[in-house]
Coordinates of C-alpha atoms and ligand atoms in Angstrom, one line a residue:
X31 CA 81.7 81.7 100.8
X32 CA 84.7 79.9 102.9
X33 CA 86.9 81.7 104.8
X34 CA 90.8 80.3 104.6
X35 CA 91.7 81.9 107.8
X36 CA 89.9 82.5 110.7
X37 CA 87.5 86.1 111.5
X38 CA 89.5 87.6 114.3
X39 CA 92.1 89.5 111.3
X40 CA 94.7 87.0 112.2
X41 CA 96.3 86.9 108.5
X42 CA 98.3 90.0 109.2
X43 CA 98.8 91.1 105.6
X44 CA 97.6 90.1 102.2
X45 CA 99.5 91.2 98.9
X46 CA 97.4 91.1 95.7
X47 CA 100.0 90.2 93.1
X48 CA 103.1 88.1 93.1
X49 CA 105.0 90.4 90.2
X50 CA 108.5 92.0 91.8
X51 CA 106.9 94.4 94.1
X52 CA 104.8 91.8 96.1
X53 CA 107.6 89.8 96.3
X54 CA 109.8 92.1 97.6
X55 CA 107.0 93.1 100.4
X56 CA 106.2 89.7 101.5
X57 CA 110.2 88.8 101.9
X58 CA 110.4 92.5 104.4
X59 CA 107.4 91.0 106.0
X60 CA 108.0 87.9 106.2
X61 CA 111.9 88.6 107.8
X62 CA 109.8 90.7 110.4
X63 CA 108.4 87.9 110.6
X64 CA 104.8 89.0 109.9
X65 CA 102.1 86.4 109.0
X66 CA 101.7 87.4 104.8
X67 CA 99.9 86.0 102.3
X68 CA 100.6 86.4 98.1
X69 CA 97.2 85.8 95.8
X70 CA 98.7 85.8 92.3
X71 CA 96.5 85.1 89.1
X72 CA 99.6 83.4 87.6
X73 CA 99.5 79.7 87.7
X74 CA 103.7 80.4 87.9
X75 CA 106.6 82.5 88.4
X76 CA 106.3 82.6 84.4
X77 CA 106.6 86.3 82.9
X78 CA 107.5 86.7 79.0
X79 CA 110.9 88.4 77.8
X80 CA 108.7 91.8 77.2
X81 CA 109.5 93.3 80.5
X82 CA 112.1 94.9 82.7
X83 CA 115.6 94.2 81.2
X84 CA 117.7 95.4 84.4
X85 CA 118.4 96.2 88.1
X86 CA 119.5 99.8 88.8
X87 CA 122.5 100.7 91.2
X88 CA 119.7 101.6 93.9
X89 CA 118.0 98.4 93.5
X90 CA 121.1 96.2 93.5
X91 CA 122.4 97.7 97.0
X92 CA 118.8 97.4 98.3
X93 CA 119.2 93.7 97.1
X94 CA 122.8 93.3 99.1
X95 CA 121.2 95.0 102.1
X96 CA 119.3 91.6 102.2
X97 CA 122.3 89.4 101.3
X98 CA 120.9 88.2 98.2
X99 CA 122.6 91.0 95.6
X100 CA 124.5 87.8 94.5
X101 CA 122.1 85.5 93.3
X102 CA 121.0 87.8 90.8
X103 CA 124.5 89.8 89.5
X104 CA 125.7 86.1 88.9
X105 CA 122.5 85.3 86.9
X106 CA 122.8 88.7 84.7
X107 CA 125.6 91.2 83.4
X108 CA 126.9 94.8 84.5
X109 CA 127.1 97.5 81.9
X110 CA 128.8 101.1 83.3
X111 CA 126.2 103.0 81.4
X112 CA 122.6 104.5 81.6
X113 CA 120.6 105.6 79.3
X114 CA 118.5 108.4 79.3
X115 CA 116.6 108.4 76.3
X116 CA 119.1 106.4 74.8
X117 CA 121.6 109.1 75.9
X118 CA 124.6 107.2 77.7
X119 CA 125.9 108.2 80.7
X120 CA 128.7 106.1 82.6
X121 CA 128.3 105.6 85.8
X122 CA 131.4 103.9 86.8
X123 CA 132.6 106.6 88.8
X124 CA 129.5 106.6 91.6
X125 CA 130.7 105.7 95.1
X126 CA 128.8 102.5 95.2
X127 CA 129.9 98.9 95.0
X128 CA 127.9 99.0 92.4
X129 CA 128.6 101.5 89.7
X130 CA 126.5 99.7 87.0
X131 CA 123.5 98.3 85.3
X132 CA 122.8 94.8 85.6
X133 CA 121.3 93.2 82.7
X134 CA 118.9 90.8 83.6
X135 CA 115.4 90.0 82.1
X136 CA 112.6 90.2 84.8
X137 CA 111.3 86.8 83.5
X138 CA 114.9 85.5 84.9
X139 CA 114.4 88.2 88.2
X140 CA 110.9 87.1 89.5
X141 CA 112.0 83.4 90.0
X142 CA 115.1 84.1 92.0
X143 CA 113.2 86.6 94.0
X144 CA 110.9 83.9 94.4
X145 CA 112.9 81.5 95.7
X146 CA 113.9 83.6 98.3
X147 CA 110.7 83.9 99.2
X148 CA 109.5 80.4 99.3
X149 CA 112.5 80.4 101.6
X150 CA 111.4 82.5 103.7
X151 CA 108.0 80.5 103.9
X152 CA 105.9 83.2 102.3
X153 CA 102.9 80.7 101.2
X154 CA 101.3 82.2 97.7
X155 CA 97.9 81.3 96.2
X156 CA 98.7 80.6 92.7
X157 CA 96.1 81.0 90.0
X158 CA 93.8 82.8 92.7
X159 CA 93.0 86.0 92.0
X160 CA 91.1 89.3 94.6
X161 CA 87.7 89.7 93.3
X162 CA 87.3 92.5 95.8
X163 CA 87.2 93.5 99.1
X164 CA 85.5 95.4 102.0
X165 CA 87.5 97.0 104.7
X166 CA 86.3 98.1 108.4
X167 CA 87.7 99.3 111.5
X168 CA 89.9 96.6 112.2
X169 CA 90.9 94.8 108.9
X170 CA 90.0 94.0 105.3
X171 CA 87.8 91.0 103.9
X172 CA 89.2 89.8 100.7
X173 CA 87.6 88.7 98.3
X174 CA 89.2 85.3 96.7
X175 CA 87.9 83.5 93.4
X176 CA 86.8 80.1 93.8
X177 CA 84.7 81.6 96.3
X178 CA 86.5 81.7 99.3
X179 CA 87.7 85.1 101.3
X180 CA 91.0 86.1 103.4
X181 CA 90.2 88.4 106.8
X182 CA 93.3 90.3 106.9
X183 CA 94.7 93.0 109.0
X184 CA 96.5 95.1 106.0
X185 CA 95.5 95.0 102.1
X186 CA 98.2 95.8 99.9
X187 CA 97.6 96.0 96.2
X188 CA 100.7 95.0 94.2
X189 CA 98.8 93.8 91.1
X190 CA 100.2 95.9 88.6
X191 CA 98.7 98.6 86.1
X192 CA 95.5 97.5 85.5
X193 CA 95.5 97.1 89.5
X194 CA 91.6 95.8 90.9
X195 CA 92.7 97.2 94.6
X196 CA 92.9 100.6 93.3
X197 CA 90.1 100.8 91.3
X198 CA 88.0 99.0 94.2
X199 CA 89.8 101.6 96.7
X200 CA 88.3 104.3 94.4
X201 CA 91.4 106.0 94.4
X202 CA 92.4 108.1 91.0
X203 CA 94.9 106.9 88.7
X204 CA 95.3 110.9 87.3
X205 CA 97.8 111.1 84.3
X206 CA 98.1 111.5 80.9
X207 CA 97.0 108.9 77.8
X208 CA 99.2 107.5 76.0
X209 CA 100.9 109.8 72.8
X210 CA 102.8 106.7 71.7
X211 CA 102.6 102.6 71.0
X212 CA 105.8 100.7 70.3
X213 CA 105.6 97.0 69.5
X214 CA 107.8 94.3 71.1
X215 CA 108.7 90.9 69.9
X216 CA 111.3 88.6 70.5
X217 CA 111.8 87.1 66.7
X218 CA 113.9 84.3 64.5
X219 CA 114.8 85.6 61.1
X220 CA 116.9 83.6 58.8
X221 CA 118.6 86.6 57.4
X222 CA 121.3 88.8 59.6
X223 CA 119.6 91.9 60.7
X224 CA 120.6 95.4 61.1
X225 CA 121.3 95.7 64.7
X226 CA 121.0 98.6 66.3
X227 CA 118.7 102.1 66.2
X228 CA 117.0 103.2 63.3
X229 CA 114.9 106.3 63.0
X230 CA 112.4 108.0 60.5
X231 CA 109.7 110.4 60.8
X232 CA 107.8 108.1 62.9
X233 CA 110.1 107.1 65.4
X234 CA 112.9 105.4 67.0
X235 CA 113.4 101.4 66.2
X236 CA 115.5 99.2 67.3
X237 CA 116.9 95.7 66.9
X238 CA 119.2 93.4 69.0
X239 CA 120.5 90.6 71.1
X240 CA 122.9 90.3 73.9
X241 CA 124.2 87.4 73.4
X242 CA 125.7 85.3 69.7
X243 CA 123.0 83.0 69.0
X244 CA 120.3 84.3 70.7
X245 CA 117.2 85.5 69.2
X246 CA 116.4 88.9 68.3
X247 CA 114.5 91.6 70.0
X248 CA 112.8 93.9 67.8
X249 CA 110.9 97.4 69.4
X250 CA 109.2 99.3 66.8
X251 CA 107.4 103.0 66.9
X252 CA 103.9 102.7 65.6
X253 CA 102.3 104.9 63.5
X254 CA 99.0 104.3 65.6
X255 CA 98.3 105.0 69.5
X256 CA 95.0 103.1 69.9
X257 CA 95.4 99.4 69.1
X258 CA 93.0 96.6 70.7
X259 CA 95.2 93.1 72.2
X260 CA 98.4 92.3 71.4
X261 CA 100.0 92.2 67.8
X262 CA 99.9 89.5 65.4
X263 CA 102.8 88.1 62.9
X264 CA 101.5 89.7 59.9
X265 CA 101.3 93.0 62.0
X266 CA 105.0 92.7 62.6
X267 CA 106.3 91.5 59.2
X268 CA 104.3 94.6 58.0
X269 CA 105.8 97.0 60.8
X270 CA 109.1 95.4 59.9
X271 CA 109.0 95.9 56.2
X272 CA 107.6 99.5 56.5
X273 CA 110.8 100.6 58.7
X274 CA 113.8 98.3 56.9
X275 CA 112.6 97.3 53.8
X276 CA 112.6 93.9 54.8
X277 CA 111.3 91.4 57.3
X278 CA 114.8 89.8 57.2
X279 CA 112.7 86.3 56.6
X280 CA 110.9 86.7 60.0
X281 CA 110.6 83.0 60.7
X282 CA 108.7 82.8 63.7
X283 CA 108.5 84.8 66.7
X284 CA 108.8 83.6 70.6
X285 CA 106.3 86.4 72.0
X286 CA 104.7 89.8 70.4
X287 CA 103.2 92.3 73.0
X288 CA 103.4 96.0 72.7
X289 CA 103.6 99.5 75.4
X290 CA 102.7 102.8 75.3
X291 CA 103.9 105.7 77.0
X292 CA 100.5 105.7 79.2
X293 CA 101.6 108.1 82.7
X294 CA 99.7 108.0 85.6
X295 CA 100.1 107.8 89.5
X296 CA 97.3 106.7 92.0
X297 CA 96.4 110.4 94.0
X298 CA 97.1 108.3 97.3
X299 CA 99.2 105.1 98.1
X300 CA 96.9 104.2 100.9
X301 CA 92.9 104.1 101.5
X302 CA 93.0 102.9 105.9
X303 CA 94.0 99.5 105.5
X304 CA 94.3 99.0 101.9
X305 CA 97.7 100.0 100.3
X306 CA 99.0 100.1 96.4
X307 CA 103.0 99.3 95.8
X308 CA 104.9 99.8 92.2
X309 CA 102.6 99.7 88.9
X310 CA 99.6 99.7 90.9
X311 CA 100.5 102.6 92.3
X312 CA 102.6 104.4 89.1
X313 CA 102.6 103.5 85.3
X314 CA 104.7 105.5 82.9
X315 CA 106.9 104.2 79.7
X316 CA 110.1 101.8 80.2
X317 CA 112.0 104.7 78.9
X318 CA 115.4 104.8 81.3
X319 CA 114.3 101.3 83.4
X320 CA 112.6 102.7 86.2
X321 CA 109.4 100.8 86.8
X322 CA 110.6 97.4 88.7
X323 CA 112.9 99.2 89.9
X324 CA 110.8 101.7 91.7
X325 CA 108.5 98.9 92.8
X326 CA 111.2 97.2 94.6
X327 CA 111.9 99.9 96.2
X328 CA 108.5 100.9 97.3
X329 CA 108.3 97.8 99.0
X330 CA 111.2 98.4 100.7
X331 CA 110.1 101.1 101.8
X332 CA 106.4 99.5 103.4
X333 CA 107.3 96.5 104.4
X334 CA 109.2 97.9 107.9
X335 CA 106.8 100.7 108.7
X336 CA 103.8 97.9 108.3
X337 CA 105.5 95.1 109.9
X338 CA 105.9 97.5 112.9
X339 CA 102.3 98.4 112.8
X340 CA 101.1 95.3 112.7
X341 CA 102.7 94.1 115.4
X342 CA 101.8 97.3 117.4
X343 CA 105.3 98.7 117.7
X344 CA 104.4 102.2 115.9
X345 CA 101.0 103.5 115.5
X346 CA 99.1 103.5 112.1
X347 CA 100.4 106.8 111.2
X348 CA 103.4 105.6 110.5
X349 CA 102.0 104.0 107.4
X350 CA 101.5 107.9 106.5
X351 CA 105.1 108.6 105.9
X352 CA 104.8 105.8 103.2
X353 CA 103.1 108.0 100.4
X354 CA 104.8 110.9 101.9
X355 CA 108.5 109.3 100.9
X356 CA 107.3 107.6 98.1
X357 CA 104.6 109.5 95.8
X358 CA 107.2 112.1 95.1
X359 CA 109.6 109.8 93.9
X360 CA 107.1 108.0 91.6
X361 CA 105.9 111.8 90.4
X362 CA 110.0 112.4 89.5
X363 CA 110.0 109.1 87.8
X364 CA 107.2 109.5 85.9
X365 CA 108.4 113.3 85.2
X366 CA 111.5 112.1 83.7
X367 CA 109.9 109.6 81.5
X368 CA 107.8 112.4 79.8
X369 CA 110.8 114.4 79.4
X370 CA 112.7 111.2 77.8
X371 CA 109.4 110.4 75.6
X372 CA 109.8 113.8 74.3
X373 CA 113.5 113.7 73.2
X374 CA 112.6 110.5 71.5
X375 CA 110.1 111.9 69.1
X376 CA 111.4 112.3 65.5
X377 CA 110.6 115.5 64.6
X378 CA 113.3 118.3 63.9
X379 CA 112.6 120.9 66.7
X380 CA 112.3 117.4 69.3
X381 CA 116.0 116.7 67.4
X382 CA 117.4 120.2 68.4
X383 CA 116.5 119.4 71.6
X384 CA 117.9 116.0 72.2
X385 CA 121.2 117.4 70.6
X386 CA 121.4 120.3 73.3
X387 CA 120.9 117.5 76.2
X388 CA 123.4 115.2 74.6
X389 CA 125.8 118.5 74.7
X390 CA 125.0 118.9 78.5
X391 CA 125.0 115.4 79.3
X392 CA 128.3 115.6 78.2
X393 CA 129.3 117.6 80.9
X394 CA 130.0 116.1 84.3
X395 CA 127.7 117.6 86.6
X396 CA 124.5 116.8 84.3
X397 CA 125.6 113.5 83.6
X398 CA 126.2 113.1 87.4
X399 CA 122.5 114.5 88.4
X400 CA 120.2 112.7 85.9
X401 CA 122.3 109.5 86.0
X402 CA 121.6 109.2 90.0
X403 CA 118.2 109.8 89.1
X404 CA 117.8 107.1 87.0
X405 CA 119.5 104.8 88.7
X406 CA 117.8 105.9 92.6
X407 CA 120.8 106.4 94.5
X408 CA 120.0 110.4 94.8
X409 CA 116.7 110.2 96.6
X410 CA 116.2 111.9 99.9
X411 CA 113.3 111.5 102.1
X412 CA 112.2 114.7 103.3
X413 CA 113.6 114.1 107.3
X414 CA 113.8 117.7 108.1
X415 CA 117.1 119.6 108.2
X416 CA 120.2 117.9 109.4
X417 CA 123.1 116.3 108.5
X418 CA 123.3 115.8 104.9
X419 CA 122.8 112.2 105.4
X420 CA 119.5 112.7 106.3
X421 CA 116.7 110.9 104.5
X422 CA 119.5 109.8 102.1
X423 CA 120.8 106.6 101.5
X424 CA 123.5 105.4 104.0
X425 CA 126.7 104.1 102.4
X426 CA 128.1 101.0 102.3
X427 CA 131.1 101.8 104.2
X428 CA 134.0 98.7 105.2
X429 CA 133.7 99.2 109.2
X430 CA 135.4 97.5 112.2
X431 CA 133.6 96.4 115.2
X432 CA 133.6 94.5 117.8
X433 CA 132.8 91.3 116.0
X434 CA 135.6 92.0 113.1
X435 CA 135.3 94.1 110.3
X436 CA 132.4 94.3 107.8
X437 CA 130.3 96.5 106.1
X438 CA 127.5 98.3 106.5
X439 CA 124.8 96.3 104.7
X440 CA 125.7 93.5 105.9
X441 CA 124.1 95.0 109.0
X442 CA 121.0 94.9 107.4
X443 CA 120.5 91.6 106.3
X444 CA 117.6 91.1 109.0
X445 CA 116.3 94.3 108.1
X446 CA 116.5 95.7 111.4
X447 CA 117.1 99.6 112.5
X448 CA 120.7 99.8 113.8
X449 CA 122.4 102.6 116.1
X450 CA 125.8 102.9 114.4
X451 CA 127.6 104.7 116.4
X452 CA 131.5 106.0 115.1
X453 CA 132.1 107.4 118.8
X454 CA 133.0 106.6 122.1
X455 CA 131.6 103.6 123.7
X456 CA 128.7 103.7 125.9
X457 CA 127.3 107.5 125.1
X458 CA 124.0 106.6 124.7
X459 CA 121.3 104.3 126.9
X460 CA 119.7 102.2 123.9
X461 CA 118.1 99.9 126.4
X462 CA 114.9 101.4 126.1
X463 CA 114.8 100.6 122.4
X464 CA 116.9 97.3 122.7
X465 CA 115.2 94.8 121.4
X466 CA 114.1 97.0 118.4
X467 CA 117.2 98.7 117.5
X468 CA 120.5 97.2 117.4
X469 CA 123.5 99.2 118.9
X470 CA 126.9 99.0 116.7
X471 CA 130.1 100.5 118.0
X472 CA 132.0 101.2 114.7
X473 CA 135.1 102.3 113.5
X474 CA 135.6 103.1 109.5
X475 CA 139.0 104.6 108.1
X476 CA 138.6 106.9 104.8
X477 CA 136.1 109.7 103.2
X478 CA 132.2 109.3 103.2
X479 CA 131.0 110.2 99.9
X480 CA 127.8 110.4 98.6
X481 CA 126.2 110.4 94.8
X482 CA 125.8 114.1 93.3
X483 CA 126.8 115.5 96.8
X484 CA 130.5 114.1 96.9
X485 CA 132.6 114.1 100.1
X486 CA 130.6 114.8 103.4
X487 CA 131.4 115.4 106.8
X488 CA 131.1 111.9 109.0
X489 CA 129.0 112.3 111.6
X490 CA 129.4 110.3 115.0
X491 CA 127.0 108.1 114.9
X492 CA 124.0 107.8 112.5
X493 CA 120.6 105.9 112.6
X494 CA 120.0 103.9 109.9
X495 CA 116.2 102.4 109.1
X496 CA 115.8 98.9 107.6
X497 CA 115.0 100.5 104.3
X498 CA 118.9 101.6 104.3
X499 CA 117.7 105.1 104.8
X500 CA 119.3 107.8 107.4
X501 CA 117.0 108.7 109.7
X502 CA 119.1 110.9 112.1
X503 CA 122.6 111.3 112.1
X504 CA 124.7 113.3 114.8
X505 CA 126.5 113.1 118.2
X506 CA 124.8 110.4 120.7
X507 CA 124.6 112.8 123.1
X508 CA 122.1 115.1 120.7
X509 CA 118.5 115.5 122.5
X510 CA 117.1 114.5 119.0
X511 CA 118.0 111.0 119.1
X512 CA 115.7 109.8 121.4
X513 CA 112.9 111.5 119.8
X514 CA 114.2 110.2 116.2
X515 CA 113.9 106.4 117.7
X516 CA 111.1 106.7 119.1
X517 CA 109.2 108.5 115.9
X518 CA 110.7 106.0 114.0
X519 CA 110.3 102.5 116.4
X520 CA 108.3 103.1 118.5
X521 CA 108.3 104.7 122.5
X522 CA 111.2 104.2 124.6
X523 CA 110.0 100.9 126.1
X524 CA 112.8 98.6 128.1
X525 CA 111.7 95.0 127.3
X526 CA 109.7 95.6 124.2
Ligands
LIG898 C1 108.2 96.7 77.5 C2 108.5 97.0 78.9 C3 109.8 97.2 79.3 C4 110.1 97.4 80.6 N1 111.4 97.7 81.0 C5 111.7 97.9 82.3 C6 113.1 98.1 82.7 O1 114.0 98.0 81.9 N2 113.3 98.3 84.0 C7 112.3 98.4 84.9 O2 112.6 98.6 86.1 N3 111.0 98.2 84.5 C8 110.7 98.0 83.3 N4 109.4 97.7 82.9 C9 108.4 97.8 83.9 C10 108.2 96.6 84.8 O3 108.0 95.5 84.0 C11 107.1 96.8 85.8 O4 107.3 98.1 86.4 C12 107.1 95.7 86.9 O5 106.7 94.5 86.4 C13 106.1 96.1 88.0 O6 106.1 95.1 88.9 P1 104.8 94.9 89.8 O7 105.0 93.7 90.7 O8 104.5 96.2 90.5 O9 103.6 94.7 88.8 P2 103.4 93.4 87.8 O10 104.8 93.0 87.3 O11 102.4 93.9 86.8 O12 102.8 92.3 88.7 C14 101.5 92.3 89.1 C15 101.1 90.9 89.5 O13 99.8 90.9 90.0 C16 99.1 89.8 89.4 N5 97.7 90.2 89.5 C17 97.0 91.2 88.8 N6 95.8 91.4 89.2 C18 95.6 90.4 90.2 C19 94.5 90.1 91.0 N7 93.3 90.7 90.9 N8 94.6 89.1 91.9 C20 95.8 88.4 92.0 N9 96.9 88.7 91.2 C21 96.8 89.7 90.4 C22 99.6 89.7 88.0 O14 99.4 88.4 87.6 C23 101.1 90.0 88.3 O15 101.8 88.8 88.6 C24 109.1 97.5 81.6 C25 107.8 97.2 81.2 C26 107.5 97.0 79.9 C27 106.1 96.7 79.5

């Protein structure tokens, strides 16, 4: 077997899978400006239409903390509602800059995120896949096909449900089979269809387009759970006349594929060196959007912690706090997916129910709370007490400093920690942590207000992580600081 890079675990990180999630990773390592590697299966960015339809408010302003939010909201098309379960709820009153859904089929997502990527000079095996791997004290041989191998520091398994990391990891995937299959197809019909939702005593069905002249997508409940491969034509036409009455003279159809509602979570997000990232890690139904979105943001989450452990600023336990701030966010994601499965099913006591949420979704502070669930802009790492910015999501507030006025995520674009400090000037000694942490002197005029919580209290000076995350905030002067920088980058060290 040949070896592509040398014994000594020089390749820092390789990412099994080039869907959304190792994407995301490889562009946070690769702006720390880690040595990464993407294996993807896929001979090209391709993806058919039968995936994610849309970015979530979370994922847009994780997005714009890169500077790239723009490439894909002028490539898609904002909406002001969520749905939950089909339930919408208007968002356009969240403080964020952006209080909406963007429309935006992952098959046109993965290539821009691509390109960013490439830009970066992320190199990615195409049509390679991991065959396995063995991992030891200081890295992880990988196992490539067309027998060659990858010695790498850090394994991270981004490749999807079905993922070969976490089965080869031997780490559970614990959950519940799936209760219900829907079937998905992009279709030409010669006749006009019904657009819209349809239900019987099966299910939910729906039909649509977004745009005049477009084809249309069809999503239909099935009467049967266990199904073997995809669908075929005269499945669909039958499926189509069994709900309508009509096939609406299905002509032809671009691509057939069906989901379930299938909910499981790996029991641990990391085995040593060998870590698992979006579906890998967490499958559940598309019910509310969540799943790309979630991955994206698990990268976000890694990519930092590991970049600084690879190149020895934090120790390995910092990887820890990774499936410590994530795994409950993927258990509430795939919580509310159950809950939505459930008010989706057609029978009359399931009905009752769904009419008492829609009653109390109708009242602001429900609609509030599950819509900033949905849409990720209510998580909060458990930081320990504080401010309640802590663990949360920092705004994107317009501040002046020194070099003119901004705004906060534009801070972030290097995905760097930053000091941002709303006091006086020169209250706290960051040289120890200077080339690590980047010192702001701020001023910002107007309320801070948070999702859910509303109007806080602004503290003096907060820290903010590259993931866009609070990780103390509080007067410079506060004993904690220095302990918060250093838990979070490393030892006070003047020169590193
Ligand atoms: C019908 C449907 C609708 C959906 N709607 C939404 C939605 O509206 N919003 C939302 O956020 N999410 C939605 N999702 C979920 C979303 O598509 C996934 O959560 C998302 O694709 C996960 O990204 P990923 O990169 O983690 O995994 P994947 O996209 O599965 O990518 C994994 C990659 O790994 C590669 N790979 C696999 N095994 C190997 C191997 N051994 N070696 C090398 N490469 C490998 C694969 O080729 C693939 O490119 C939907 C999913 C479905 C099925």
């Amino acid at each position: 077997m040949g070896a592509l890079r040398s014994a000594d675990g020089s390749t820092a990180v390789v990412i099994a899978g080039g869907g959304p999630t190792g994407l995301m990773l490889a562009g946070e390592l690769a702006l720390a400006g880690i040595d990464v590697v993407i294996v993807e299966r896929r001979a090209s960015q391709v993806v058919d239409g039968s995936r994610a339809g849309g970015l979530h408010a979370r994922t847009i302003e994780v997005l714009d903390q890169r500077g790239i939010a723009e490439r894909f909201l002028s490539a898609g098309q904002k909406h002001p509602k969520v749905g939950f379960s089909l339930i919408p709820l208007d968002i356009s009153d969240f403080p964020t800059r952006h209080n909406y859904v963007l429309a935006l089929w992952q098959s046109h997502f993965e290539p821009i995120l691509a390109d960013w990527v490439g830009e970066l000079g992320v190199p990615i095996l195409r049509s390679c896949e991991v065959m396995g791997f063995a991992q030891d004290g200081t890295g992880v041989d990988v196992e490539l096909s067309g027998d060659t191998s990858l010695r790498a520091k850090y394994l991270v398994g981004c490749d999807g449900g079905r993922s070969l990391v976490r089965k080869t990891a031997g780490i559970d995937f614990a959950g519940l089979d799936p209760s219900t299959s829907w079937m998905i197809a992009e279709v030409e019909m010669d006749e006009e269809p019904e657009l819209g939702f349809r239900r019987n005593s099966v299910g939910t069905h729906a039909l649509g387009r977004r745009e005049v002249g477009e084809p249309v997508r069809v999503v239909l409940t099935e009467r049967q759970v266990e199904h073997t491969g995809d669908p075929s034509m005269d499945e669909l036409r039958e499926a189509l006349v069994a709900v309508y009455g009509t096939d609406f003279g299905l002509r032809g159809a671009n691509w057939i594929s069906r989901f379930t509602d299938m909910t499981r979570q790996a029991a641990s997000y990391r085995d040593g060196r060998v870590l698992l990232a979006g579906d890998a890690a967490h499958v559940h139904p598309p019910q509310g959007g969540q799943g790309l979105n979630t991955g994206i943001q698990d990268a976000v989450n890694l990519g930092w912690k590991l970049a600084q452990v690879v190149n020895g600023t934090s120790p390995d336990s910092l990887l820890d706090t990774y499936h410590a701030e994530r795994h409950p966010v993927g258990a509430r994601v795939l919580h509310n997916t159950m809950a939505q499965v459930a008010l989706g099913s057609p029978d009359d006591r399931h009905q009752a129910l769904r009419d008492t949420m829609i009653d109390l979704l109708g009242m602001d502070e429900p609609r509030r709370r599950i819509a900033a669930m949905l849409c990720g802009l209510d998580i909060r790492y458990d930081l320990g007490a504080g401010h309640p910015l802590v663990g949360r999501r920092m705004p994107d507030l317009d501040v002046h400093t020194a070099d003119g006025p901004t705004r906060v995520y534009a801070l972030l674009h290097d995905a760097r920690p930053v000091l941002l400090n709303f006091g006086e000037a020169g209250g706290f000694d960051i040289a120890p942590w200077a080339k690590r942490v980047r010192l702001v002197d701020a001023s910002h005029e107007g309320v801070w207000e948070l999702p859910v919580l509303g109007e806080i209290a602004a503290p003096p000076a907060v820290v903010i992580r590259p993931d866009g995350h609070v990780a103390w905030a509080g007067d410079p002067t506060d004993p904690e600081l220095p302990h918060a920088l250093a838990t979070w980058f490393g030892a006070a060290a003047p020169g590193r």
